[in-house]
Amino acid sequence: MTVDPGQAGRDRRDLAHALKSLRIASGLSGERLAVRCGMSQSKVSRIETGRTLPTAMDVQLMLNALGIDDETAEDLVGLAQRANTEYEDVRTWARRGLHTVQQELNSLETKATRLRYFLPGIPTGLLQTSEYMRVAMSPSVDPVKVDDSRTIALKTRRQAVLHDASKRFEFLLTESALRWRLAPPGVMALQLDRIASLSRLPSVWIGVLPLSRTIPEIPFHTFTIYDRDLLTIEVFSGRIALRDPKDIDYYNALFNFFQQHAESGASARRLLQGWADEFRAEAGGE
C-alpha cells in the first residue's frame, strides 16, 4: 500500500489522535496502558503526541490492551501501515527539484552508519563516474525533462561520504547491472574501474552476483537499507519508503541471502577488471 508524503503525514496525525482518544475513553492512564501492552510510558506518550510513529504491531498491541472491537482495530492497523509507507513519484521530484532530492539523500547517508544497497539494474549514484551519471540521467523514456548539471554536481559531492571510516557501505550488484550497456564502451570501462577502486576503501564492501552462479531467488528491484530505520525501494516511476521494522528485517534477510552468493574482495575485482578490459578492447576497435 502506498500513499503520497502529504497523506502519510495526515495519517500519522490521525493515528496519534485516534489512539489517544481511545485510551481516554477507556479510562486508562498512559502508564496503565503501557504496562498492559509491554511498552514504556514514555513511548506511549510519544505515540499519542505524534513524536513517534508506531508500527502496525505497536498499534495492535495498544488496541488489544484497550479491548477495541475488531472493525475499529482493522481500520487503525491499516492506518498505521499507510503511515509507515510513503511513495514519491519522479514528477514530484522534478517539481521539488532533483537537487533537493540529492540533499535529502546526502542527509540520510550522513546520519546512517550502516548502509546496504541491493543493485540488480544499475550502480547507484555513489558508485558512478560523472560520465556514466550523465547518461543514466538522460533516459530515452523520460517522464520529466530537467537540467541535470546541478544534480550531477551534487551527486558527485555526495561520494565523499564513502571515505568516512566510521561508516559501513555494502553494495551488492548483479552482473547484469554492471555489464548493461547503458553507455559507450569507453564509459563502461571507466565505470567498472571506479567500482573496483572503491572496493579497496576500508568503509566499502562490494559484492558481485555472477550470472554463472545458480541463485534460487529473484532480484526484483533496487533497494537501500539505512541502519534499521528506513528502507527505500526504487521503481520506474518513483521511490517507496518503508519504516516498519518487519519490512526492514525482511529486506535485510534478502540482502544477507544474496550476499552469501556474491563474489567480493580480490575475486570481485578480477571479474570487474575482466569486464572492463572487454569494454576497453571494444572501445579501442571503434
C-alpha atoms as an extended CHARMM CRD file, in Angstrom:
* protein
*
       286  EXT
         1         1  MET       CA              0.0000000000        0.0000000000        0.0000000000  PROA      1               0.0000000000
         2         2  THR       CA              1.4600000000        3.3820000000       -0.9570000000  PROA      2               0.0000000000
         3         3  VAL       CA              0.4720000000        6.9810000000       -0.3970000000  PROA      3               0.0000000000
         4         4  ASP       CA              1.9290000000       10.3630000000       -1.1390000000  PROA      4               0.0000000000
         5         5  PRO       CA              4.1070000000       12.0100000000        1.5660000000  PROA      5               0.0000000000
         6         6  GLY       CA              1.4830000000       14.6170000000        2.4640000000  PROA      6               0.0000000000
         7         7  GLN       CA             -1.1410000000       11.9460000000        3.0220000000  PROA      7               0.0000000000
         8         8  ALA       CA              1.3320000000        9.9380000000        5.1180000000  PROA      8               0.0000000000
         9         9  GLY       CA              1.7400000000       12.9460000000        7.4050000000  PROA      9               0.0000000000
        10        10  ARG       CA             -2.0220000000       13.2820000000        7.7970000000  PROA      10              0.0000000000
        11        11  ASP       CA             -2.3510000000        9.5600000000        8.5060000000  PROA      11              0.0000000000
        12        12  ARG       CA              0.2890000000        9.8790000000       11.2180000000  PROA      12              0.0000000000
        13        13  ARG       CA             -1.5610000000       12.7420000000       12.9290000000  PROA      13              0.0000000000
        14        14  ASP       CA             -4.9150000000       10.9720000000       12.6310000000  PROA      14              0.0000000000
        15        15  LEU       CA             -3.4490000000        7.8080000000       14.1210000000  PROA      15              0.0000000000
        16        16  ALA       CA             -1.9570000000        9.6320000000       17.1140000000  PROA      16              0.0000000000
        17        17  HSD       CA             -5.2530000000       11.4340000000       17.7780000000  PROA      17              0.0000000000
        18        18  ALA       CA             -7.3160000000        8.2320000000       17.4830000000  PROA      18              0.0000000000
        19        19  LEU       CA             -5.1000000000        6.2400000000       19.8500000000  PROA      19              0.0000000000
        20        20  LYS       CA             -5.1130000000        8.9850000000       22.4770000000  PROA      20              0.0000000000
        21        21  SER       CA             -8.8980000000        9.4070000000       22.2160000000  PROA      21              0.0000000000
        22        22  LEU       CA             -9.4990000000        5.6720000000       22.5980000000  PROA      22              0.0000000000
        23        23  ARG       CA             -7.2580000000        5.4950000000       25.6650000000  PROA      23              0.0000000000
        24        24  ILE       CA             -9.0160000000        8.4270000000       27.3230000000  PROA      24              0.0000000000
        25        25  ALA       CA            -12.4410000000        6.9380000000       26.5110000000  PROA      25              0.0000000000
        26        26  SER       CA            -11.3740000000        3.6480000000       28.1150000000  PROA      26              0.0000000000
        27        27  GLY       CA            -10.4810000000        5.3710000000       31.3690000000  PROA      27              0.0000000000
        28        28  LEU       CA             -6.8960000000        4.0670000000       31.3180000000  PROA      28              0.0000000000
        29        29  SER       CA             -3.9390000000        6.2530000000       32.1550000000  PROA      29              0.0000000000
        30        30  GLY       CA             -0.9600000000        6.2550000000       29.8060000000  PROA      30              0.0000000000
        31        31  GLU       CA              1.0410000000        4.4270000000       32.4590000000  PROA      31              0.0000000000
        32        32  ARG       CA             -1.5300000000        1.6400000000       32.8530000000  PROA      32              0.0000000000
        33        33  LEU       CA             -1.8120000000        1.2230000000       29.0810000000  PROA      33              0.0000000000
        34        34  ALA       CA              1.9690000000        0.9820000000       28.8370000000  PROA      34              0.0000000000
        35        35  VAL       CA              2.0150000000       -1.8390000000       31.3720000000  PROA      35              0.0000000000
        36        36  ARG       CA             -0.7590000000       -3.7270000000       29.5890000000  PROA      36              0.0000000000
        37        37  CYS       CA              0.9260000000       -3.6420000000       26.1970000000  PROA      37              0.0000000000
        38        38  GLY       CA              4.5150000000       -4.0560000000       27.3740000000  PROA      38              0.0000000000
        39        39  MET       CA              5.7360000000       -0.5840000000       26.3950000000  PROA      39              0.0000000000
        40        40  SER       CA              7.3500000000        2.2170000000       28.3310000000  PROA      40              0.0000000000
        41        41  GLN       CA              5.0710000000        5.0350000000       29.4030000000  PROA      41              0.0000000000
        42        42  SER       CA              7.2920000000        7.4930000000       27.5290000000  PROA      42              0.0000000000
        43        43  LYS       CA              6.7930000000        5.5530000000       24.2780000000  PROA      43              0.0000000000
        44        44  VAL       CA              3.0160000000        5.6160000000       24.6870000000  PROA      44              0.0000000000
        45        45  SER       CA              3.2320000000        9.3670000000       25.2760000000  PROA      45              0.0000000000
        46        46  ARG       CA              5.4030000000        9.9100000000       22.1910000000  PROA      46              0.0000000000
        47        47  ILE       CA              2.9760000000        7.8680000000       20.0550000000  PROA      47              0.0000000000
        48        48  GLU       CA             -0.0390000000        9.8070000000       21.2920000000  PROA      48              0.0000000000
        49        49  THR       CA              1.6240000000       13.1610000000       20.6360000000  PROA      49              0.0000000000
        50        50  GLY       CA              2.8140000000       12.0980000000       17.1830000000  PROA      50              0.0000000000
        51        51  ARG       CA              6.5130000000       12.3400000000       18.0440000000  PROA      51              0.0000000000
        52        52  THR       CA              6.9840000000        8.5810000000       17.4690000000  PROA      52              0.0000000000
        53        53  LEU       CA              5.4210000000        6.7560000000       14.5350000000  PROA      53              0.0000000000
        54        54  PRO       CA              4.0930000000        3.4090000000       15.8250000000  PROA      54              0.0000000000
        55        55  THR       CA              4.4100000000        0.2540000000       13.7760000000  PROA      55              0.0000000000
        56        56  ALA       CA              1.3320000000       -1.7720000000       12.9030000000  PROA      56              0.0000000000
        57        57  MET       CA              2.3570000000       -4.1870000000       15.6890000000  PROA      57              0.0000000000
        58        58  ASP       CA              2.5880000000       -1.3390000000       18.2360000000  PROA      58              0.0000000000
        59        59  VAL       CA             -0.9230000000       -0.2430000000       17.3020000000  PROA      59              0.0000000000
        60        60  GLN       CA             -2.2630000000       -3.7880000000       17.5020000000  PROA      60              0.0000000000
        61        61  LEU       CA             -0.7850000000       -4.2160000000       20.9970000000  PROA      61              0.0000000000
        62        62  MET       CA             -2.3040000000       -0.9430000000       22.1780000000  PROA      62              0.0000000000
        63        63  LEU       CA             -5.7270000000       -1.7710000000       20.7290000000  PROA      63              0.0000000000
        64        64  ASN       CA             -5.6620000000       -5.2470000000       22.2770000000  PROA      64              0.0000000000
        65        65  ALA       CA             -4.8580000000       -3.6970000000       25.6400000000  PROA      65              0.0000000000
        66        66  LEU       CA             -7.7630000000       -1.2710000000       25.2270000000  PROA      66              0.0000000000
        67        67  GLY       CA            -10.1930000000       -4.0120000000       24.1780000000  PROA      67              0.0000000000
        68        68  ILE       CA            -11.1240000000       -2.2910000000       20.9150000000  PROA      68              0.0000000000
        69        69  ASP       CA            -13.5430000000       -4.0610000000       18.5670000000  PROA      69              0.0000000000
        70        70  ASP       CA            -12.1540000000       -5.8860000000       15.5230000000  PROA      70              0.0000000000
        71        71  GLU       CA            -13.5700000000       -3.4990000000       12.9120000000  PROA      71              0.0000000000
        72        72  THR       CA            -12.0850000000       -0.4020000000       14.5430000000  PROA      72              0.0000000000
        73        73  ALA       CA             -8.8140000000       -2.2310000000       15.1480000000  PROA      73              0.0000000000
        74        74  GLU       CA             -8.5810000000       -3.2520000000       11.4960000000  PROA      74              0.0000000000
        75        75  ASP       CA             -9.0660000000        0.3580000000       10.3850000000  PROA      75              0.0000000000
        76        76  LEU       CA             -6.4000000000        1.7000000000       12.7250000000  PROA      76              0.0000000000
        77        77  VAL       CA             -3.8640000000       -1.0200000000       11.9490000000  PROA      77              0.0000000000
        78        78  GLY       CA             -4.3780000000       -0.2170000000        8.2600000000  PROA      78              0.0000000000
        79        79  LEU       CA             -3.8350000000        3.4590000000        9.0670000000  PROA      79              0.0000000000
        80        80  ALA       CA             -0.5560000000        2.5500000000       10.7910000000  PROA      80              0.0000000000
        81        81  GLN       CA              0.5750000000        0.5930000000        7.7450000000  PROA      81              0.0000000000
        82        82  ARG       CA             -0.1680000000        3.5570000000        5.4930000000  PROA      82              0.0000000000
        83        83  ALA       CA              1.6080000000        5.9800000000        7.8100000000  PROA      83              0.0000000000
        84        84  ASN       CA              4.7090000000        3.7880000000        7.7020000000  PROA      84              0.0000000000
        85        85  THR       CA              4.7460000000        3.8350000000        3.8900000000  PROA      85              0.0000000000
        86        86  GLU       CA              5.4680000000        6.7620000000        1.5880000000  PROA      86              0.0000000000
        87        87  TYR       CA              5.5710000000        6.9840000000       -2.1990000000  PROA      87              0.0000000000
        88        88  GLU       CA              7.0200000000        9.8520000000       -4.1970000000  PROA      88              0.0000000000
        89        89  ASP       CA              6.9060000000        9.8610000000       -7.9840000000  PROA      89              0.0000000000
        90        90  VAL       CA              9.5160000000       11.3280000000      -10.3120000000  PROA      90              0.0000000000
        91        91  ARG       CA              7.2440000000       14.2120000000      -11.2690000000  PROA      91              0.0000000000
        92        92  THR       CA              7.1430000000       15.2950000000       -7.6380000000  PROA      92              0.0000000000
        93        93  TRP       CA             10.9460000000       15.0740000000       -7.5430000000  PROA      93              0.0000000000
        94        94  ALA       CA             11.1060000000       17.3410000000      -10.5820000000  PROA      94              0.0000000000
        95        95  ARG       CA              8.7180000000       19.8800000000       -9.0360000000  PROA      95              0.0000000000
        96        96  ARG       CA             10.7240000000       19.9690000000       -5.8130000000  PROA      96              0.0000000000
        97        97  GLY       CA             13.9730000000       19.9940000000       -7.7770000000  PROA      97              0.0000000000
        98        98  LEU       CA             16.2470000000       16.9960000000       -8.2140000000  PROA      98              0.0000000000
        99        99  HSD       CA             18.9280000000       18.9130000000       -6.3140000000  PROA      99              0.0000000000
       100       100  THR       CA             16.6060000000       18.8240000000       -3.2840000000  PROA      100             0.0000000000
       101       101  VAL       CA             16.3630000000       15.0290000000       -3.5870000000  PROA      101             0.0000000000
       102       102  GLN       CA             20.1750000000       14.8570000000       -3.6530000000  PROA      102             0.0000000000
       103       103  GLN       CA             20.3730000000       16.9470000000       -0.4950000000  PROA      103             0.0000000000
       104       104  GLU       CA             17.8920000000       14.6270000000        1.2200000000  PROA      104             0.0000000000
       105       105  LEU       CA             19.9240000000       11.5650000000        0.1930000000  PROA      105             0.0000000000
       106       106  ASN       CA             23.0700000000       13.2500000000        1.4780000000  PROA      106             0.0000000000
       107       107  SER       CA             21.3540000000       13.7930000000        4.8310000000  PROA      107             0.0000000000
       108       108  LEU       CA             20.3520000000       10.1210000000        5.0340000000  PROA      108             0.0000000000
       109       109  GLU       CA             23.8670000000        8.9750000000        4.1400000000  PROA      109             0.0000000000
       110       110  THR       CA             25.4170000000       11.3410000000        6.6720000000  PROA      110             0.0000000000
       111       111  LYS       CA             23.2110000000       10.1970000000        9.5540000000  PROA      111             0.0000000000
       112       112  ALA       CA             23.2690000000        6.4250000000        8.9280000000  PROA      112             0.0000000000
       113       113  THR       CA             26.2170000000        4.2760000000        9.9860000000  PROA      113             0.0000000000
       114       114  ARG       CA             25.4140000000        1.1030000000        8.0350000000  PROA      114             0.0000000000
       115       115  LEU       CA             24.0170000000        1.3940000000        4.5270000000  PROA      115             0.0000000000
       116       116  ARG       CA             23.1710000000       -1.5850000000        2.3250000000  PROA      116             0.0000000000
       117       117  TYR       CA             22.4540000000       -1.1900000000       -1.4020000000  PROA      117             0.0000000000
       118       118  PHE       CA             20.9820000000       -4.0100000000       -3.4860000000  PROA      118             0.0000000000
       119       119  LEU       CA             21.5020000000       -3.0960000000       -7.1330000000  PROA      119             0.0000000000
       120       120  PRO       CA             20.1520000000       -5.5230000000       -9.7560000000  PROA      120             0.0000000000
       121       121  GLY       CA             19.7610000000       -2.9410000000      -12.5280000000  PROA      121             0.0000000000
       122       122  ILE       CA             22.3580000000       -0.1640000000      -12.2710000000  PROA      122             0.0000000000
       123       123  PRO       CA             25.1640000000        1.0130000000       -9.9540000000  PROA      123             0.0000000000
       124       124  THR       CA             23.8760000000        3.6210000000       -7.5290000000  PROA      124             0.0000000000
       125       125  GLY       CA             24.9440000000        7.2620000000       -7.7310000000  PROA      125             0.0000000000
       126       126  LEU       CA             27.5950000000        6.8720000000       -5.0270000000  PROA      126             0.0000000000
       127       127  LEU       CA             29.4590000000        4.4770000000       -7.3500000000  PROA      127             0.0000000000
       128       128  GLN       CA             29.0320000000        6.2870000000      -10.6570000000  PROA      128             0.0000000000
       129       129  THR       CA             31.5280000000        8.2830000000      -12.6800000000  PROA      129             0.0000000000
       130       130  SER       CA             30.2590000000       11.6590000000      -13.8640000000  PROA      130             0.0000000000
       131       131  GLU       CA             30.2210000000       10.4420000000      -17.4970000000  PROA      131             0.0000000000
       132       132  TYR       CA             28.1240000000        7.3780000000      -16.6230000000  PROA      132             0.0000000000
       133       133  MET       CA             25.9330000000        9.5260000000      -14.3880000000  PROA      133             0.0000000000
       134       134  ARG       CA             25.1100000000       11.8790000000      -17.2330000000  PROA      134             0.0000000000
       135       135  VAL       CA             23.9260000000        9.0090000000      -19.4430000000  PROA      135             0.0000000000
       136       136  ALA       CA             21.9510000000        7.4510000000      -16.5760000000  PROA      136             0.0000000000
       137       137  MET       CA             20.1530000000       10.7580000000      -16.0080000000  PROA      137             0.0000000000
       138       138  SER       CA             19.1100000000       11.0520000000      -19.6590000000  PROA      138             0.0000000000
       139       139  PRO       CA             16.7720000000        8.0780000000      -20.2020000000  PROA      139             0.0000000000
       140       140  SER       CA             15.1810000000        7.5260000000      -23.5950000000  PROA      140             0.0000000000
       141       141  VAL       CA             11.7560000000        7.2120000000      -21.9870000000  PROA      141             0.0000000000
       142       142  ASP       CA             11.7770000000       10.2140000000      -19.6700000000  PROA      142             0.0000000000
       143       143  PRO       CA              8.6710000000       11.1890000000      -17.6470000000  PROA      143             0.0000000000
       144       144  VAL       CA             10.1280000000       14.6460000000      -16.9460000000  PROA      144             0.0000000000
       145       145  LYS       CA             12.7050000000       16.9160000000      -18.5210000000  PROA      145             0.0000000000
       146       146  VAL       CA             15.1390000000       18.5690000000      -16.1180000000  PROA      146             0.0000000000
       147       147  ASP       CA             18.5010000000       20.3090000000      -16.1610000000  PROA      147             0.0000000000
       148       148  ASP       CA             20.7740000000       17.6460000000      -14.7230000000  PROA      148             0.0000000000
       149       149  SER       CA             24.0520000000       19.6230000000      -14.4140000000  PROA      149             0.0000000000
       150       150  ARG       CA             23.3910000000       20.7970000000      -10.8330000000  PROA      150             0.0000000000
       151       151  THR       CA             22.1740000000       17.3550000000       -9.8020000000  PROA      151             0.0000000000
       152       152  ILE       CA             25.3040000000       15.6980000000      -11.1950000000  PROA      152             0.0000000000
       153       153  ALA       CA             27.4860000000       18.1280000000       -9.2350000000  PROA      153             0.0000000000
       154       154  LEU       CA             25.6170000000       17.3090000000       -6.0180000000  PROA      154             0.0000000000
       155       155  LYS       CA             25.7430000000       13.5720000000       -6.7230000000  PROA      155             0.0000000000
       156       156  THR       CA             29.4930000000       13.7690000000       -7.2190000000  PROA      156             0.0000000000
       157       157  ARG       CA             29.9060000000       15.7450000000       -3.9960000000  PROA      157             0.0000000000
       158       158  ARG       CA             27.8930000000       13.1250000000       -2.0900000000  PROA      158             0.0000000000
       159       159  GLN       CA             30.5100000000       10.4970000000       -2.9260000000  PROA      159             0.0000000000
       160       160  ALA       CA             32.9260000000       11.9580000000       -0.3510000000  PROA      160             0.0000000000
       161       161  VAL       CA             30.9450000000       10.1280000000        2.3350000000  PROA      161             0.0000000000
       162       162  LEU       CA             32.4250000000        6.8270000000        1.1150000000  PROA      162             0.0000000000
       163       163  HSD       CA             35.7300000000        7.8460000000        2.7190000000  PROA      163             0.0000000000
       164       164  ASP       CA             34.1670000000        8.1440000000        6.1900000000  PROA      164             0.0000000000
       165       165  ALA       CA             35.7920000000        5.2880000000        8.1350000000  PROA      165             0.0000000000
       166       166  SER       CA             33.0740000000        5.4100000000       10.8100000000  PROA      166             0.0000000000
       167       167  LYS       CA             30.5260000000        4.0870000000        8.2970000000  PROA      167             0.0000000000
       168       168  ARG       CA             29.9260000000        0.7570000000        6.5840000000  PROA      168             0.0000000000
       169       169  PHE       CA             28.7310000000        0.7550000000        2.9580000000  PROA      169             0.0000000000
       170       170  GLU       CA             27.6840000000       -2.5700000000        1.4150000000  PROA      170             0.0000000000
       171       171  PHE       CA             26.9520000000       -2.5720000000       -2.3220000000  PROA      171             0.0000000000
       172       172  LEU       CA             25.6010000000       -5.7730000000       -3.8350000000  PROA      172             0.0000000000
       173       173  LEU       CA             25.4050000000       -5.6920000000       -7.6490000000  PROA      173             0.0000000000
       174       174  THR       CA             24.3410000000       -8.2520000000      -10.2130000000  PROA      174             0.0000000000
       175       175  GLU       CA             26.4990000000       -8.9140000000      -13.2590000000  PROA      175             0.0000000000
       176       176  SER       CA             23.6000000000       -7.5740000000      -15.3280000000  PROA      176             0.0000000000
       177       177  ALA       CA             23.7440000000       -4.2280000000      -13.5050000000  PROA      177             0.0000000000
       178       178  LEU       CA             27.4860000000       -3.9620000000      -14.0990000000  PROA      178             0.0000000000
       179       179  ARG       CA             27.5490000000       -5.0310000000      -17.7590000000  PROA      179             0.0000000000
       180       180  TRP       CA             24.3040000000       -3.4810000000      -19.0050000000  PROA      180             0.0000000000
       181       181  ARG       CA             25.3610000000       -1.3330000000      -21.9700000000  PROA      181             0.0000000000
       182       182  LEU       CA             23.8770000000        1.8990000000      -20.7670000000  PROA      182             0.0000000000
       183       183  ALA       CA             26.8000000000        3.9540000000      -22.0900000000  PROA      183             0.0000000000
       184       184  PRO       CA             29.5230000000        3.7090000000      -24.7780000000  PROA      184             0.0000000000
       185       185  PRO       CA             32.2250000000        1.0560000000      -24.1550000000  PROA      185             0.0000000000
       186       186  GLY       CA             34.8500000000        3.5630000000      -23.0030000000  PROA      186             0.0000000000
       187       187  VAL       CA             32.4950000000        4.9900000000      -20.3700000000  PROA      187             0.0000000000
       188       188  MET       CA             31.5210000000        1.4750000000      -19.2510000000  PROA      188             0.0000000000
       189       189  ALA       CA             35.1890000000        0.5020000000      -18.8080000000  PROA      189             0.0000000000
       190       190  LEU       CA             35.8950000000        3.5290000000      -16.6150000000  PROA      190             0.0000000000
       191       191  GLN       CA             32.7300000000        2.8750000000      -14.6070000000  PROA      191             0.0000000000
       192       192  LEU       CA             33.8520000000       -0.6770000000      -13.8120000000  PROA      192             0.0000000000
       193       193  ASP       CA             37.3500000000        0.5840000000      -12.9550000000  PROA      193             0.0000000000
       194       194  ARG       CA             35.8390000000        3.0270000000      -10.4690000000  PROA      194             0.0000000000
       195       195  ILE       CA             33.8300000000        0.3360000000       -8.6740000000  PROA      195             0.0000000000
       196       196  ALA       CA             36.9060000000       -1.8900000000       -8.4440000000  PROA      196             0.0000000000
       197       197  SER       CA             38.8820000000        1.0210000000       -6.9840000000  PROA      197             0.0000000000
       198       198  LEU       CA             36.1850000000        1.9010000000       -4.4380000000  PROA      198             0.0000000000
       199       199  SER       CA             36.1090000000       -1.7220000000       -3.2380000000  PROA      199             0.0000000000
       200       200  ARG       CA             39.5370000000       -1.1080000000       -1.6680000000  PROA      200             0.0000000000
       201       201  LEU       CA             38.2370000000        1.5860000000        0.6830000000  PROA      201             0.0000000000
       202       202  PRO       CA             38.0280000000        0.4090000000        4.3410000000  PROA      202             0.0000000000
       203       203  SER       CA             34.4200000000        1.5980000000        4.6280000000  PROA      203             0.0000000000
       204       204  VAL       CA             33.2130000000       -0.0500000000        1.3980000000  PROA      204             0.0000000000
       205       205  TRP       CA             32.2600000000       -3.6500000000        0.6340000000  PROA      205             0.0000000000
       206       206  ILE       CA             31.4470000000       -4.5590000000       -2.9710000000  PROA      206             0.0000000000
       207       207  GLY       CA             29.7170000000       -7.8370000000       -3.8230000000  PROA      207             0.0000000000
       208       208  VAL       CA             29.1140000000       -9.1550000000       -7.3460000000  PROA      208             0.0000000000
       209       209  LEU       CA             26.4690000000      -11.7390000000       -8.2330000000  PROA      209             0.0000000000
       210       210  PRO       CA             27.6940000000      -13.5400000000      -11.4050000000  PROA      210             0.0000000000
       211       211  LEU       CA             25.2080000000      -14.8210000000      -13.9530000000  PROA      211             0.0000000000
       212       212  SER       CA             27.1170000000      -18.1250000000      -13.9960000000  PROA      212             0.0000000000
       213       213  ARG       CA             26.0020000000      -18.8740000000      -10.4320000000  PROA      213             0.0000000000
       214       214  THR       CA             22.7170000000      -20.5730000000       -9.5160000000  PROA      214             0.0000000000
       215       215  ILE       CA             20.8750000000      -18.3200000000       -7.0620000000  PROA      215             0.0000000000
       216       216  PRO       CA             17.3980000000      -19.5770000000       -6.0880000000  PROA      216             0.0000000000
       217       217  GLU       CA             15.8790000000      -16.1390000000       -5.5310000000  PROA      217             0.0000000000
       218       218  ILE       CA             14.7290000000      -13.3680000000       -7.8670000000  PROA      218             0.0000000000
       219       219  PRO       CA             16.3780000000       -9.9030000000       -7.7720000000  PROA      219             0.0000000000
       220       220  PHE       CA             13.1510000000       -7.9860000000       -8.3000000000  PROA      220             0.0000000000
       221       221  HSD       CA             14.2010000000       -4.3990000000       -7.6370000000  PROA      221             0.0000000000
       222       222  THR       CA             16.7280000000       -1.9580000000       -6.2350000000  PROA      222             0.0000000000
       223       223  PHE       CA             16.5180000000       -1.2720000000       -2.5080000000  PROA      223             0.0000000000
       224       224  THR       CA             18.5500000000        0.5470000000        0.1310000000  PROA      224             0.0000000000
       225       225  ILE       CA             18.5560000000       -0.0340000000        3.9000000000  PROA      225             0.0000000000
       226       226  TYR       CA             19.6330000000        2.7730000000        6.2230000000  PROA      226             0.0000000000
       227       227  ASP       CA             20.5680000000        1.1890000000        9.5780000000  PROA      227             0.0000000000
       228       228  ARG       CA             17.3080000000       -0.3120000000       10.9190000000  PROA      228             0.0000000000
       229       229  ASP       CA             15.3600000000        2.9160000000       10.4720000000  PROA      229             0.0000000000
       230       230  LEU       CA             14.4520000000        3.2170000000        6.8130000000  PROA      230             0.0000000000
       231       231  LEU       CA             14.0780000000        1.0960000000        3.6810000000  PROA      231             0.0000000000
       232       232  THR       CA             13.6930000000        2.6430000000        0.2240000000  PROA      232             0.0000000000
       233       233  ILE       CA             12.6110000000        0.7450000000       -2.8910000000  PROA      233             0.0000000000
       234       234  GLU       CA             13.0840000000        2.2070000000       -6.3640000000  PROA      234             0.0000000000
       235       235  VAL       CA             10.5970000000        1.6120000000       -9.1670000000  PROA      235             0.0000000000
       236       236  PHE       CA             10.4470000000        3.1240000000      -12.6590000000  PROA      236             0.0000000000
       237       237  SER       CA              8.0440000000        5.8800000000      -11.6400000000  PROA      237             0.0000000000
       238       238  GLY       CA              9.4630000000        6.8340000000       -8.2460000000  PROA      238             0.0000000000
       239       239  ARG       CA             10.5160000000        5.6470000000       -4.8140000000  PROA      239             0.0000000000
       240       240  ILE       CA              8.7600000000        3.9010000000       -1.9270000000  PROA      240             0.0000000000
       241       241  ALA       CA              9.9100000000        4.4530000000        1.6630000000  PROA      241             0.0000000000
       242       242  LEU       CA              9.0890000000        1.9170000000        4.3950000000  PROA      242             0.0000000000
       243       243  ARG       CA              9.7710000000        2.2620000000        8.1170000000  PROA      243             0.0000000000
       244       244  ASP       CA              8.1230000000       -0.7750000000        9.6680000000  PROA      244             0.0000000000
       245       245  PRO       CA             10.8500000000       -2.9060000000       11.3560000000  PROA      245             0.0000000000
       246       246  LYS       CA              9.2460000000       -6.0680000000        9.9480000000  PROA      246             0.0000000000
       247       247  ASP       CA              9.7470000000       -4.8020000000        6.4010000000  PROA      247             0.0000000000
       248       248  ILE       CA             13.3120000000       -3.7380000000        7.1630000000  PROA      248             0.0000000000
       249       249  ASP       CA             14.1150000000       -7.1130000000        8.7590000000  PROA      249             0.0000000000
       250       250  TYR       CA             12.7280000000       -8.9250000000        5.7180000000  PROA      250             0.0000000000
       251       251  TYR       CA             14.8360000000       -6.9280000000        3.2960000000  PROA      251             0.0000000000
       252       252  ASN       CA             17.9120000000       -7.3660000000        5.4920000000  PROA      252             0.0000000000
       253       253  ALA       CA             17.3110000000      -11.1200000000        5.3070000000  PROA      253             0.0000000000
       254       254  LEU       CA             17.0620000000      -10.8670000000        1.4990000000  PROA      254             0.0000000000
       255       255  PHE       CA             20.3080000000       -8.9020000000        1.3710000000  PROA      255             0.0000000000
       256       256  ASN       CA             22.0270000000      -11.4830000000        3.5850000000  PROA      256             0.0000000000
       257       257  PHE       CA             20.8190000000      -14.2880000000        1.3100000000  PROA      257             0.0000000000
       258       258  PHE       CA             22.1340000000      -12.6810000000       -1.8650000000  PROA      258             0.0000000000
       259       259  GLN       CA             25.3330000000      -11.6650000000       -0.0830000000  PROA      259             0.0000000000
       260       260  GLN       CA             26.1300000000      -15.3280000000        0.6060000000  PROA      260             0.0000000000
       261       261  HSD       CA             26.1910000000      -15.9550000000       -3.1580000000  PROA      261             0.0000000000
       262       262  ALA       CA             28.3450000000      -12.9520000000       -4.0780000000  PROA      262             0.0000000000
       263       263  GLU       CA             31.9880000000      -12.6370000000       -5.0560000000  PROA      263             0.0000000000
       264       264  SER       CA             33.8190000000       -9.9290000000       -3.1150000000  PROA      264             0.0000000000
       265       265  GLY       CA             37.3120000000       -8.5840000000       -2.4720000000  PROA      265             0.0000000000
       266       266  ALA       CA             40.0010000000       -9.6880000000       -4.9280000000  PROA      266             0.0000000000
       267       267  SER       CA             37.6320000000      -12.1560000000       -6.6010000000  PROA      267             0.0000000000
       268       268  ALA       CA             35.0980000000       -9.4070000000       -7.3810000000  PROA      268             0.0000000000
       269       269  ARG       CA             37.8690000000       -7.1190000000       -8.6180000000  PROA      269             0.0000000000
       270       270  ARG       CA             39.0470000000       -9.7920000000      -11.0600000000  PROA      270             0.0000000000
       271       271  LEU       CA             35.5430000000      -10.0060000000      -12.5030000000  PROA      271             0.0000000000
       272       272  LEU       CA             35.2640000000       -6.2220000000      -12.7340000000  PROA      272             0.0000000000
       273       273  GLN       CA             38.6870000000       -5.9190000000      -14.3510000000  PROA      273             0.0000000000
       274       274  GLY       CA             37.8890000000       -8.6040000000      -16.9170000000  PROA      274             0.0000000000
       275       275  TRP       CA             34.6450000000       -6.9180000000      -17.9450000000  PROA      275             0.0000000000
       276       276  ALA       CA             36.3630000000       -3.5140000000      -18.0410000000  PROA      276             0.0000000000
       277       277  ASP       CA             39.0550000000       -4.9160000000      -20.3070000000  PROA      277             0.0000000000
       278       278  GLU       CA             36.3930000000       -6.2860000000      -22.6740000000  PROA      278             0.0000000000
       279       279  PHE       CA             34.7990000000       -2.8490000000      -22.9440000000  PROA      279             0.0000000000
       280       280  ARG       CA             38.2100000000       -1.2180000000      -23.3960000000  PROA      280             0.0000000000
       281       281  ALA       CA             39.0690000000       -3.5730000000      -26.2210000000  PROA      281             0.0000000000
       282       282  GLU       CA             35.7510000000       -2.8050000000      -27.8640000000  PROA      282             0.0000000000
       283       283  ALA       CA             36.2990000000        0.9410000000      -27.4460000000  PROA      283             0.0000000000
       284       284  GLY       CA             39.7670000000        0.6530000000      -28.9710000000  PROA      284             0.0000000000
       285       285  GLY       CA             38.3750000000       -1.0610000000      -32.0250000000  PROA      285             0.0000000000
       286       286  GLU       CA             35.8220000000        1.6300000000      -32.7770000000  PROA      286             0.0000000000
